[in-house]
N, CA, C and O atoms as a DFTB+ gen file, in Angstrom:
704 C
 N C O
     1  1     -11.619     -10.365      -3.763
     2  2     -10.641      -9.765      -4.646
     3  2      -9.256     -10.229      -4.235
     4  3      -8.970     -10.347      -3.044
     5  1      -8.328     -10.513      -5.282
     6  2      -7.145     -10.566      -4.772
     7  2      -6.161      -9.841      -5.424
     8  3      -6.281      -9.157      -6.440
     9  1      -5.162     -10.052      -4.738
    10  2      -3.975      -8.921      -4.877
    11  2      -2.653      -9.741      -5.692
    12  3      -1.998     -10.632      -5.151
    13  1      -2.413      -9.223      -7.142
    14  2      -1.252      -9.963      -7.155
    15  2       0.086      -9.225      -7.236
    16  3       0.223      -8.197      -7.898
    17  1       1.177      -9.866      -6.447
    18  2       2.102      -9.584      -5.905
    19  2       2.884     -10.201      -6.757
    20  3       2.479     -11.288      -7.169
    21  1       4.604      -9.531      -7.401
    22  2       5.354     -10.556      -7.738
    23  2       4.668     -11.271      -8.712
    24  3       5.189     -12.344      -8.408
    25  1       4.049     -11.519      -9.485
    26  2       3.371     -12.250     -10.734
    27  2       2.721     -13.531      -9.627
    28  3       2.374     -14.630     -10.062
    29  1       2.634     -13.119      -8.040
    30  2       1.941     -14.449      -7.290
    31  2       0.488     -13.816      -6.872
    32  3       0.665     -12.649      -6.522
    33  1      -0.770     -14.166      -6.800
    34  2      -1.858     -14.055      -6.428
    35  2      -2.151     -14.025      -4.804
    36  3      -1.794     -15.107      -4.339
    37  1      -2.473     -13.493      -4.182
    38  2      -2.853     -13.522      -2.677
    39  2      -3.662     -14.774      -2.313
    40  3      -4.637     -15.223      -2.915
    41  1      -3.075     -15.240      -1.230
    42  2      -4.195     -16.197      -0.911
    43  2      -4.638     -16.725       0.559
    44  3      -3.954     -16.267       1.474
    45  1      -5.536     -17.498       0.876
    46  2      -5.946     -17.767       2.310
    47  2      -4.840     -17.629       3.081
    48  3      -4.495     -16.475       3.337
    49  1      -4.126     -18.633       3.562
    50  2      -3.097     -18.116       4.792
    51  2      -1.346     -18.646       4.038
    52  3      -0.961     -19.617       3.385
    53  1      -0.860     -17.713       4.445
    54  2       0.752     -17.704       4.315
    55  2       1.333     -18.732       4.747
    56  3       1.343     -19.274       5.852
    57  1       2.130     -19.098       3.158
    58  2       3.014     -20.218       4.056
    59  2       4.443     -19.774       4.452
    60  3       4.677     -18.589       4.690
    61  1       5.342     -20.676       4.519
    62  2       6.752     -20.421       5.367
    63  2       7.755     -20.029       3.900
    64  3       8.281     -18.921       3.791
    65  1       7.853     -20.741       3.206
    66  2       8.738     -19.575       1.654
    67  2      10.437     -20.025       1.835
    68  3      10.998     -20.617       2.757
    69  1      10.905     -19.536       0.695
    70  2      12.444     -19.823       1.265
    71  2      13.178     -18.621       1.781
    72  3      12.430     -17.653       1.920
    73  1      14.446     -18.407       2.108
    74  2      14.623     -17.250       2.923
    75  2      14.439     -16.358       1.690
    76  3      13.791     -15.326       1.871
    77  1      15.026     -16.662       0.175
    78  2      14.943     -15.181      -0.583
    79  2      13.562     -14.950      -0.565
    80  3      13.432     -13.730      -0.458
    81  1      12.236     -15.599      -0.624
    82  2      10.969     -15.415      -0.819
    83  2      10.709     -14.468       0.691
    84  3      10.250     -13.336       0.538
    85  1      10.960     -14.875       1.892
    86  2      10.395     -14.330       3.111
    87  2      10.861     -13.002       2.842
    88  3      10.054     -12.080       2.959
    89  1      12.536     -12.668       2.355
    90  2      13.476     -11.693       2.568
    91  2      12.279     -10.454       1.786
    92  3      11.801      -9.387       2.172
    93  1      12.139     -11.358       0.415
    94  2      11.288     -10.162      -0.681
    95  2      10.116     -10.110      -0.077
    96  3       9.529      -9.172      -0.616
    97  1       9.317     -10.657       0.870
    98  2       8.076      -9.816       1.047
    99  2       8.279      -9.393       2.732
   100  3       7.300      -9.042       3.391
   101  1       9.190      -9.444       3.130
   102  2       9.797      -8.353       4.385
   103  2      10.021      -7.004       3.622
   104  3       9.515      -5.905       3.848
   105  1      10.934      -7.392       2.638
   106  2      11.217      -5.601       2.217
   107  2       9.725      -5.036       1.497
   108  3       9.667      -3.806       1.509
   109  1       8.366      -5.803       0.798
   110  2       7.253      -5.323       0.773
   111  2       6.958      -4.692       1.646
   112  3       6.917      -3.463       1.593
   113  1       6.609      -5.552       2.921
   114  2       6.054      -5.411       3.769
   115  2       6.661      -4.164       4.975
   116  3       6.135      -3.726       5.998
   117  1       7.849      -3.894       4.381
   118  2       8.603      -3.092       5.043
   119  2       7.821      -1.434       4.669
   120  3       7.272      -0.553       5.331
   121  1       8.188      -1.686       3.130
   122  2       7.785      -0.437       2.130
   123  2       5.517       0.025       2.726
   124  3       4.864       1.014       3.057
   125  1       5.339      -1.091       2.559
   126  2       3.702      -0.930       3.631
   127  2       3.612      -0.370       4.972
   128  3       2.557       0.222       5.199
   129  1       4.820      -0.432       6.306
   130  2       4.843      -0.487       7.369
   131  2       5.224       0.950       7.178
   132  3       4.607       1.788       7.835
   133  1       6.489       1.465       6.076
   134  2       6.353       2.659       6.298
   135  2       5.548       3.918       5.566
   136  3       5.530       5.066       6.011
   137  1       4.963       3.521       4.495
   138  2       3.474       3.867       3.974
   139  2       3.030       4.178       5.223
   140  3       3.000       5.391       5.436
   141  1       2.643       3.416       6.199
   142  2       1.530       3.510       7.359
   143  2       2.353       4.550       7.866
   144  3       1.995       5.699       7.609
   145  1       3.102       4.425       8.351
   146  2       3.933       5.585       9.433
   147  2       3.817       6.657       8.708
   148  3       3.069       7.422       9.317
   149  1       4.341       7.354       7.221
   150  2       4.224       8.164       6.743
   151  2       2.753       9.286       6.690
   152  3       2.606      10.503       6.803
   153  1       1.607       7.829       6.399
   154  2       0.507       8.463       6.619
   155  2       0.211       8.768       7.753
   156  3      -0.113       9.945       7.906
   157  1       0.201       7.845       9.001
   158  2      -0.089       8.538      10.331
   159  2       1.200       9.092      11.509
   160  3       1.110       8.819      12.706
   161  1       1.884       9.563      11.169
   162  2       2.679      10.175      11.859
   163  2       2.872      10.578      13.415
   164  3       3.804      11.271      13.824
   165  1       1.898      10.063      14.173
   166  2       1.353       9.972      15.834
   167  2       2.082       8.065      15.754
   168  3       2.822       7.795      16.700
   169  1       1.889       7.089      14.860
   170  2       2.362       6.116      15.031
   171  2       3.685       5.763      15.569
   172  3       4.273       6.387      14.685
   173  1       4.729       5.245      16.340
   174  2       5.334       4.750      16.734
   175  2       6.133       3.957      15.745
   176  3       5.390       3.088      15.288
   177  1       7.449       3.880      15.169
   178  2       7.859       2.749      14.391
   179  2       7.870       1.140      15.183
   180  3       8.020       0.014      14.710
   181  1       7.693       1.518      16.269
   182  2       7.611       0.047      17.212
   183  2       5.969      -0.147      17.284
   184  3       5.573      -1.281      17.551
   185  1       5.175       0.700      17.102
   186  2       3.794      -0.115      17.432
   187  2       3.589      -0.625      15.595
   188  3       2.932      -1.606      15.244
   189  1       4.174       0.125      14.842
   190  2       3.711      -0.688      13.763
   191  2       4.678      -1.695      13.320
   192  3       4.213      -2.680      12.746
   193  1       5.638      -1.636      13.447
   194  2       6.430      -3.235      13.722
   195  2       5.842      -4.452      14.358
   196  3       5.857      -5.569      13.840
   197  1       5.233      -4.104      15.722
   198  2       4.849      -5.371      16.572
   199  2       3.104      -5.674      15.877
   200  3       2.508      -6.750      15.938
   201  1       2.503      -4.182      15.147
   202  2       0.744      -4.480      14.199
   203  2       1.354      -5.475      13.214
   204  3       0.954      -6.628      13.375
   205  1       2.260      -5.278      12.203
   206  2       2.712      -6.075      11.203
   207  2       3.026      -7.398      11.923
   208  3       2.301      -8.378      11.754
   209  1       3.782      -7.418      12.485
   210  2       3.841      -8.805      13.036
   211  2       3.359      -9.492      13.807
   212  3       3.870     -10.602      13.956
   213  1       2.438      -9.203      14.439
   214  2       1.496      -9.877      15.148
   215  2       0.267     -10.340      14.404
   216  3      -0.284     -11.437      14.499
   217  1      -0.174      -8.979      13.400
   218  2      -1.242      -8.875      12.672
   219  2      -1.620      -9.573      11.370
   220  3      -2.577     -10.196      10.910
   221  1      -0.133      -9.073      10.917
   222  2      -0.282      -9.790       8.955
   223  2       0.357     -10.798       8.904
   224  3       0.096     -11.672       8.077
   225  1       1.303     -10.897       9.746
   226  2       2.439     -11.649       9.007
   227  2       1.716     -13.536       8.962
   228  3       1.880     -14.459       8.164
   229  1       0.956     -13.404      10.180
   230  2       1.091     -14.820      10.156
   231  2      -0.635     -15.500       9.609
   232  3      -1.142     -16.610       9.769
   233  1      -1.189     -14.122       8.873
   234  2      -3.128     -14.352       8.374
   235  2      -2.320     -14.427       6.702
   236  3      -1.329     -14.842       6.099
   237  1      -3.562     -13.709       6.566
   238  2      -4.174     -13.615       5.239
   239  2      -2.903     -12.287       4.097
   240  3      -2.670     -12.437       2.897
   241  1      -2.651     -11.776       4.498
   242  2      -1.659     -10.132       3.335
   243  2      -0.825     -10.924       2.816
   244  3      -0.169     -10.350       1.947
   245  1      -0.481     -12.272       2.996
   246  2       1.350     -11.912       2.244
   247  2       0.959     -14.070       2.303
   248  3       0.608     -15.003       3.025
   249  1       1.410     -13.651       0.843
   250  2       1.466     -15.151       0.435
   251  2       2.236     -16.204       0.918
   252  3       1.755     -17.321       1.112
   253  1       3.595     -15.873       1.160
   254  2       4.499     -16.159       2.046
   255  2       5.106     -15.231       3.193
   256  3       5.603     -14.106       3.142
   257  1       4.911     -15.996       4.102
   258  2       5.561     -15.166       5.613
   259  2       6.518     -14.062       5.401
   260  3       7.443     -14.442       4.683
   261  1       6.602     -13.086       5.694
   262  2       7.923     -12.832       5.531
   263  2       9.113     -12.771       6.931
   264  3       9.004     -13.252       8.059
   265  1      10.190     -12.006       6.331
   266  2      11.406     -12.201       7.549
   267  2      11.426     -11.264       8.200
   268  3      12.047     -10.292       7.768
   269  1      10.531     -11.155       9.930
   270  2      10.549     -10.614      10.985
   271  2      11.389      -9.525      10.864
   272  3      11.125      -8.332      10.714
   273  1      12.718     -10.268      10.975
   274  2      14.388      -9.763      11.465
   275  2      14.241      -9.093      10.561
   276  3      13.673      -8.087      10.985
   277  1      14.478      -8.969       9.039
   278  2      15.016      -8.194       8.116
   279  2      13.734      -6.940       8.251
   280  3      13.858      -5.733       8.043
   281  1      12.620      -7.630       8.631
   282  2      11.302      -6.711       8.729
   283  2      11.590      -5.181       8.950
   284  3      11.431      -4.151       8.296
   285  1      12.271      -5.647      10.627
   286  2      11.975      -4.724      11.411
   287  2      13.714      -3.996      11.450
   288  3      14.010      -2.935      12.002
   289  1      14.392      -4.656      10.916
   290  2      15.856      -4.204      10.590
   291  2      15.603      -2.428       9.728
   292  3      15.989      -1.282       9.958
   293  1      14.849      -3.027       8.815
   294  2      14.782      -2.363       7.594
   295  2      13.720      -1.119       8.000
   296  3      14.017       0.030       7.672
   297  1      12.456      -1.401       8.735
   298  2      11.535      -0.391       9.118
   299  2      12.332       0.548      10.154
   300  3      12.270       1.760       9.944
   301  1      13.023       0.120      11.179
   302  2      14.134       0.532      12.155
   303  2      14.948       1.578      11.566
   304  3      15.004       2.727      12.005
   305  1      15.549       1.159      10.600
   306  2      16.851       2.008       9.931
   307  2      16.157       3.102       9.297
   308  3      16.390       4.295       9.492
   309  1      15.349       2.647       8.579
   310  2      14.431       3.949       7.506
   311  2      13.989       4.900       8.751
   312  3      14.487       6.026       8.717
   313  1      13.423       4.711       9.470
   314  2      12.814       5.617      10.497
   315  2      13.872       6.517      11.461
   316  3      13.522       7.612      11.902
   317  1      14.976       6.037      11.693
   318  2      15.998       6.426      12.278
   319  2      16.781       7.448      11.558
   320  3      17.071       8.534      12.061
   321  1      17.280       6.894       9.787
   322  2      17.661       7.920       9.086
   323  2      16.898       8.504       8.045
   324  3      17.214       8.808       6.895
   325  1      15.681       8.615       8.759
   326  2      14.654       9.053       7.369
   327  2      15.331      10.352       7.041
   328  3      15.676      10.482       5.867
   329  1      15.635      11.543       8.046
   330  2      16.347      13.141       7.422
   331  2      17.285      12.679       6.626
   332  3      17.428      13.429       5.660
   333  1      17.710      12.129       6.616
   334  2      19.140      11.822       6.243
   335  2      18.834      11.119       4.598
   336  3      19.416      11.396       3.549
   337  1      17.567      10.005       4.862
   338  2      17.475       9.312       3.585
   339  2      16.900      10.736       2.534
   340  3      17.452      11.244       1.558
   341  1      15.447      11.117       3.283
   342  2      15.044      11.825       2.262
   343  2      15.389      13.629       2.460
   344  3      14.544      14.510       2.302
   345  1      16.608      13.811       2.779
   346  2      17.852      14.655       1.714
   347  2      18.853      13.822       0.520
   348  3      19.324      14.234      -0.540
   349  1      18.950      12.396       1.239
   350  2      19.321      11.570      -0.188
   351  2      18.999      11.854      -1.703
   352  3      19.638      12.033      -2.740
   353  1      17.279      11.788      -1.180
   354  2      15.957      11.867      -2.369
   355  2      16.197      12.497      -2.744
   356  3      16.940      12.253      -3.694
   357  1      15.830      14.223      -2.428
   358  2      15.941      14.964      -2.482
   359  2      17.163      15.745      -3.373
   360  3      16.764      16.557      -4.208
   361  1      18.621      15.544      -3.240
   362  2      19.354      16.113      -3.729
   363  2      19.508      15.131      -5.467
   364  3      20.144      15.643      -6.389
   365  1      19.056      14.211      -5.572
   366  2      18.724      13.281      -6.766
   367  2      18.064      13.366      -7.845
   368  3      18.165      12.814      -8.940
   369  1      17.014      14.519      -7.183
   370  2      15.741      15.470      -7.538
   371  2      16.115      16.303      -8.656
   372  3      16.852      17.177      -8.201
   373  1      15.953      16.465      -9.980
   374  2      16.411      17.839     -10.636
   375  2      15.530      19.033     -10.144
   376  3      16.273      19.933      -9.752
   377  1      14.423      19.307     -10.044
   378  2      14.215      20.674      -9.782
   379  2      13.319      20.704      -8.234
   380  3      12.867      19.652      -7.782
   381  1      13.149      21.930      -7.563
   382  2      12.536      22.404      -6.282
   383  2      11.221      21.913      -6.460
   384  3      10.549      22.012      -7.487
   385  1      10.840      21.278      -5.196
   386  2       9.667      21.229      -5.331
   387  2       9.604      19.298      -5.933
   388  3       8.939      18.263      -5.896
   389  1      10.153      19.575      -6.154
   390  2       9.993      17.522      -7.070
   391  2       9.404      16.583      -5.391
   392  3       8.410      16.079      -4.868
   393  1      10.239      16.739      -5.260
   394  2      10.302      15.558      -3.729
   395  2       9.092      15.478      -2.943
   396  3       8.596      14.399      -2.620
   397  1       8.494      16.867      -2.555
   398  2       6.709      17.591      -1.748
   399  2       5.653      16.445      -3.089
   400  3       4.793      15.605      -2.826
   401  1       6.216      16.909      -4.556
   402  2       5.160      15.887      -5.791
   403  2       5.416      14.288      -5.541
   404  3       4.664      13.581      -6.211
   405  1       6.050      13.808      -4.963
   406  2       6.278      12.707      -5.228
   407  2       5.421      11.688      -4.448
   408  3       5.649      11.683      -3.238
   409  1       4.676      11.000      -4.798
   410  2       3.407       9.703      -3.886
   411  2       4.087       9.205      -2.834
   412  3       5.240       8.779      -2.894
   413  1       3.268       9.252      -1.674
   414  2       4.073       8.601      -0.678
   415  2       4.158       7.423      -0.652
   416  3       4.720       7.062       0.382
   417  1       3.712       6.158      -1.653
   418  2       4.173       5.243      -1.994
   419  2       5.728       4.803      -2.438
   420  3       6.467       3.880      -2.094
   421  1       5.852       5.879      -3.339
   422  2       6.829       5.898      -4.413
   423  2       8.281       6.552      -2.574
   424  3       9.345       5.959      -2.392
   425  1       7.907       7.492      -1.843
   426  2       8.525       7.689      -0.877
   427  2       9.034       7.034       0.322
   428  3      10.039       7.225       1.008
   429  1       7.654       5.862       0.411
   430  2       8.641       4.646       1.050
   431  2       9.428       3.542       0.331
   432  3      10.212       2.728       0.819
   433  1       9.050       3.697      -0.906
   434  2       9.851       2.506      -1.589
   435  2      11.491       3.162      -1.591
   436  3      12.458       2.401      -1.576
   437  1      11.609       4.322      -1.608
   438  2      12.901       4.912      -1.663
   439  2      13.440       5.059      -0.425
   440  3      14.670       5.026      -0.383
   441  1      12.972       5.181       0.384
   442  2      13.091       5.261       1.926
   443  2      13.484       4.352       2.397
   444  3      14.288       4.601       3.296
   445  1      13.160       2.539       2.085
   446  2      13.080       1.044       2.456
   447  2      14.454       0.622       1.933
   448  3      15.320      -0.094       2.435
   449  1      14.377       1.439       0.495
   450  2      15.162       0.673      -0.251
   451  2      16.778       2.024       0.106
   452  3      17.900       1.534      -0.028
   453  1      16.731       2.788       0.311
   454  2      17.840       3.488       0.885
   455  2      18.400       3.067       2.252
   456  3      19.613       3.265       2.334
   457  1      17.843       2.549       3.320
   458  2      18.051       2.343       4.340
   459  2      18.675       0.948       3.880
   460  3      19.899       1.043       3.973
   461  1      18.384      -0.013       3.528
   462  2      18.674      -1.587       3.329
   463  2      19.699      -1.002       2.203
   464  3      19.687      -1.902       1.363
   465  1      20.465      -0.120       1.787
   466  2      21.454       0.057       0.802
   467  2      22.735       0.745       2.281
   468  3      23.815       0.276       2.642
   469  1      21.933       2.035       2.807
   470  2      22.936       2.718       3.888
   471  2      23.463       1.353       4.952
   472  3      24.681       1.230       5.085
   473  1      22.760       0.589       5.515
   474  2      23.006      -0.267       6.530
   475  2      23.330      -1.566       6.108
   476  3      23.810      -2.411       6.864
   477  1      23.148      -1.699       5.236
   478  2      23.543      -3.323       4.904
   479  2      23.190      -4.236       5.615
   480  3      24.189      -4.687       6.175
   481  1      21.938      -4.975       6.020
   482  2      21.187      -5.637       6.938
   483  2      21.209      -7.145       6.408
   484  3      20.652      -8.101       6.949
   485  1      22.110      -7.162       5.015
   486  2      22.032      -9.111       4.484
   487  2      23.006      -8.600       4.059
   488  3      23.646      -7.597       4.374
   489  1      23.123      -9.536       3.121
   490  2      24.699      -9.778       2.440
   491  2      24.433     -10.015       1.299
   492  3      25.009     -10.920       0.696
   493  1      23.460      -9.223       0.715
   494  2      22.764      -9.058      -0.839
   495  2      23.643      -8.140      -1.760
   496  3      23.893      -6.961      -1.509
   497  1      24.036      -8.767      -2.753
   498  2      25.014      -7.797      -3.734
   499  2      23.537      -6.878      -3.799
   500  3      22.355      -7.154      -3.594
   501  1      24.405      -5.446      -4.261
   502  2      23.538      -3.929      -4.473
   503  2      22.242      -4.631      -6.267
   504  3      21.070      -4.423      -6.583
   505  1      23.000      -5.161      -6.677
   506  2      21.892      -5.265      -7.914
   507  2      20.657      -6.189      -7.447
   508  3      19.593      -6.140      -8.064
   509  1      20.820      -6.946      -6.449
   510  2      19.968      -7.995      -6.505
   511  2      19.131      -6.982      -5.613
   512  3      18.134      -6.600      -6.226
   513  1      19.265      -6.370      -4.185
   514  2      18.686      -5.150      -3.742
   515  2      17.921      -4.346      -4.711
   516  3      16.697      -4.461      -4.773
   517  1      18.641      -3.461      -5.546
   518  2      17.801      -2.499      -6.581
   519  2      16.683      -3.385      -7.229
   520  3      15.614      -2.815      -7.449
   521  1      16.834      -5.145      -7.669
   522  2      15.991      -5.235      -8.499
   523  2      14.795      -5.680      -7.467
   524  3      13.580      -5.510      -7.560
   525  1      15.331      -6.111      -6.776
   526  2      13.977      -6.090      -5.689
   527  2      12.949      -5.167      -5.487
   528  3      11.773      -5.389      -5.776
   529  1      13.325      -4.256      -5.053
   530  2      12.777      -2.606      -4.850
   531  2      12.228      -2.213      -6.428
   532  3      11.014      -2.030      -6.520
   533  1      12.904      -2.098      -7.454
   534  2      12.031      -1.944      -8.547
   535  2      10.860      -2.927      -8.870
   536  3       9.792      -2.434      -9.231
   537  1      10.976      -4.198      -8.775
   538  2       9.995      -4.961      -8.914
   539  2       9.013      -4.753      -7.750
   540  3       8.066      -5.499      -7.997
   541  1       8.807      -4.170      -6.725
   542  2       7.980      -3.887      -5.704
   543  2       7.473      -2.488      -6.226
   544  3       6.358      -2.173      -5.809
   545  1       8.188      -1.470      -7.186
   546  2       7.968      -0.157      -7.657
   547  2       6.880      -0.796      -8.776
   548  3       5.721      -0.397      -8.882
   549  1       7.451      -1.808      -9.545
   550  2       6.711      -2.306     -10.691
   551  2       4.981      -2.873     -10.184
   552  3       4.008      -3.039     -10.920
   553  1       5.067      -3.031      -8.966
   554  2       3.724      -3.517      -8.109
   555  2       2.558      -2.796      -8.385
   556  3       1.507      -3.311      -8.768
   557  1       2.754      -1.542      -8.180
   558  2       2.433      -0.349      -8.107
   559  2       2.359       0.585      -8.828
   560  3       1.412       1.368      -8.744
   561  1       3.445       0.746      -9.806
   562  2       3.398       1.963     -10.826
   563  2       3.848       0.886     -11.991
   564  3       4.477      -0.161     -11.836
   565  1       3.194       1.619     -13.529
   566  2       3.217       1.152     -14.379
   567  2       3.906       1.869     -15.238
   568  3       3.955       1.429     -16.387
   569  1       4.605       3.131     -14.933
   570  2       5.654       4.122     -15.783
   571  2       6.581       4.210     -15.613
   572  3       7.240       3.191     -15.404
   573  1       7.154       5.416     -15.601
   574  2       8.378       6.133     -15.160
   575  2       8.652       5.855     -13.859
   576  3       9.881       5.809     -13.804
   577  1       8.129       5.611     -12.606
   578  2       8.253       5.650     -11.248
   579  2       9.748       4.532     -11.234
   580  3      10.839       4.807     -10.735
   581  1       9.414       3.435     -11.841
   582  2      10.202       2.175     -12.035
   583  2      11.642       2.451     -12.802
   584  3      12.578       1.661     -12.684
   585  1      11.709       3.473     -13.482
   586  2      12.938       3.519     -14.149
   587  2      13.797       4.707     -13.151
   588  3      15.021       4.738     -13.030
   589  1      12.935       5.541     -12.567
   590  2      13.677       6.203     -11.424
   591  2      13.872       5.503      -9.962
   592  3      14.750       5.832      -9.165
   593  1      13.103       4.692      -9.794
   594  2      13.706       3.754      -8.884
   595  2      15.233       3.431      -9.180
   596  3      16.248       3.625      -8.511
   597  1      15.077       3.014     -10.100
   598  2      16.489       2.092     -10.757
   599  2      17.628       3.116     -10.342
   600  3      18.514       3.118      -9.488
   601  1      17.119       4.151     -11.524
   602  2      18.653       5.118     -11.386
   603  2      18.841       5.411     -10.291
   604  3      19.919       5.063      -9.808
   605  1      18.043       6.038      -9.592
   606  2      18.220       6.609      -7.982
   607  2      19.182       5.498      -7.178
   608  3      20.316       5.758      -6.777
   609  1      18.509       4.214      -7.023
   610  2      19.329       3.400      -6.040
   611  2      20.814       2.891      -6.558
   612  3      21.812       2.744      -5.852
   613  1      20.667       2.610      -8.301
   614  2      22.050       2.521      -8.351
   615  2      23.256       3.351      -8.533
   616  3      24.440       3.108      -8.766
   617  1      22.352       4.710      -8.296
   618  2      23.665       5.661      -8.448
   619  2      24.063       5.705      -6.101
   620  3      25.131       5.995      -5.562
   621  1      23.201       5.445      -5.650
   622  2      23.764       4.949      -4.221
   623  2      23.847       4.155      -4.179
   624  3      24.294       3.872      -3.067
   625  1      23.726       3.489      -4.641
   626  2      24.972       1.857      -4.472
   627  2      26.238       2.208      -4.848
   628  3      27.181       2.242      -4.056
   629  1      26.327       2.516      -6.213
   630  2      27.760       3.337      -6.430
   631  2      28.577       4.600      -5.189
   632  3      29.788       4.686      -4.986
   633  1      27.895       5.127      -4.776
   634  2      28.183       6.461      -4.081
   635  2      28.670       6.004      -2.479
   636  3      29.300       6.521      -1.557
   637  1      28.016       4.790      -2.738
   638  2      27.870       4.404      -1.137
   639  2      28.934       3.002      -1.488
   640  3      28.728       2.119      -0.655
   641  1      29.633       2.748      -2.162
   642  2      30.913       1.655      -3.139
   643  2      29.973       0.436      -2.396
   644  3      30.568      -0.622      -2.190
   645  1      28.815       0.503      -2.061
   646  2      27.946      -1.008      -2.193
   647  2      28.752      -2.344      -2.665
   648  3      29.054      -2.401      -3.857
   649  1      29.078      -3.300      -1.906
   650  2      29.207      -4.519      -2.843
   651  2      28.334      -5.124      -3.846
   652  3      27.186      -5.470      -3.569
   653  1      29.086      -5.321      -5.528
   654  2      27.704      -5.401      -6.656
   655  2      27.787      -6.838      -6.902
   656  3      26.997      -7.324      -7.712
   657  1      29.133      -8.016      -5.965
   658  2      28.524      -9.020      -6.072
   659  2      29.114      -9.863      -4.685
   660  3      29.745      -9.331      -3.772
   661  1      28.842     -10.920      -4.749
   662  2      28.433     -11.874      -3.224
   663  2      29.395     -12.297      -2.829
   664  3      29.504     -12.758      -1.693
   665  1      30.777     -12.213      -4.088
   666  2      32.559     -12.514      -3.495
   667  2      32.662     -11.018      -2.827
   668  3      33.209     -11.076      -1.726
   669  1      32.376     -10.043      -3.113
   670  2      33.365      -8.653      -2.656
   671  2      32.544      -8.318      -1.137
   672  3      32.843      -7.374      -0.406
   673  1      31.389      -9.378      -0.844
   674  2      30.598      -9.241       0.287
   675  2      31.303     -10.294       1.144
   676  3      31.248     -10.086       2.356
   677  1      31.920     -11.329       0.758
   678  2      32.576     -12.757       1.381
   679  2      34.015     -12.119       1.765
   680  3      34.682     -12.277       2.788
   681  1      34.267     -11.358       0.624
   682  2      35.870     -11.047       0.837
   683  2      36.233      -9.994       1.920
   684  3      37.248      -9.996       2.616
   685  1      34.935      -8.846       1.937
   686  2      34.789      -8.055       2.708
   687  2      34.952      -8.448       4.287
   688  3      35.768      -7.917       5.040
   689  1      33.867      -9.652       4.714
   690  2      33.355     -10.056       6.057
   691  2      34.615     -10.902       6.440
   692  3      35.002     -10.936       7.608
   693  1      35.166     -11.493       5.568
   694  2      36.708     -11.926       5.702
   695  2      37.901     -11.133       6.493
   696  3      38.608     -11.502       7.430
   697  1      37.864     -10.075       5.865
   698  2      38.860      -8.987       6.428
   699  2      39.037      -8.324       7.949
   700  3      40.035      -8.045       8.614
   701  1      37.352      -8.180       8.233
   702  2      37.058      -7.743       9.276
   703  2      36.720      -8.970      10.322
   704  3      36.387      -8.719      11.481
């Protein structure tokens, strides 16, 4: 059986990709790493950092390699400000109780994709971020999940004055 990813098919072993290709299946692979943590909660964010990368990255899961660094950037940050992310969620939520309903799929994709918005780990304008993360939502869910992805992250990109393109990220790193 195979898995298709990204409109790409899974296949025997991973090749090397360009950095945006590695970047997009790091933040997959990110959104999987913390799936796992979520479900087993005795896990370590460092033992499943060093399983992913020792384990998948360089077999058979992921069509192209992905990026270590951004990997474990991104699994790092989510785990560090998970209270923090999911009261993010949470207050985004219209009614009590929404956030406990929500798939823990759908909870790391918001989790992955909040942390790589709070920390800024590339130098990715905020839209090219959101559409990433929705198209990884689109992986997975075939409804509504995908259009609340959207709103959710770009109303924190806004909230969080995110750079929305790659001069106000140049002009930024300039200053400082």
């Amino acid at each position: 059986m195979s898995l298709k990813i990204f409109g790409q098919t899974r296949v025997k072993k991973s090749r090397r990709g360009s950095p945006f290709e590695r970047a997009r299946m790091a933040r997959l692979a990110s959104v999987q790493a913390f799936y796992q943590m979520m479900q087993q909660e005795e896990q370590s964010s460092e033992v499943v950092i060093a399983e992913f990368i020792s384990l998948r990255f360089n077999g058979e899961d992921y069509v192209i390699q992905p990026d270590p660094v951004l990997f474990r950037k991104l699994v790092s940050s989510a785990d560090n400000r998970k209270s923090e992310i999911f009261d993010l969620i949470k207050a985004s939520l219209n009614r009590e109780g929404q956030y406990e309903r929500l798939e823990y799929v759908l909870k790391a994709i918001l989790c992955i994709a909040s942390a790589e918005l709070l920390d800024h780990p590339t130098n990715v304008p905020a839209p090219v971020i959101i559409t990433e993360y929705v198209d990884i939502t689109h992986s997975f869910y075939a409804g509504k999940e995908t259009s609340f992805v959207n709103s959710y992250l770009d109303r924190l990109a806004r909230n969080l004055d995110y750079p929305m393109t790659r001069q106000v990220i140049t002009d930024q790193a300039e200053q400082n």
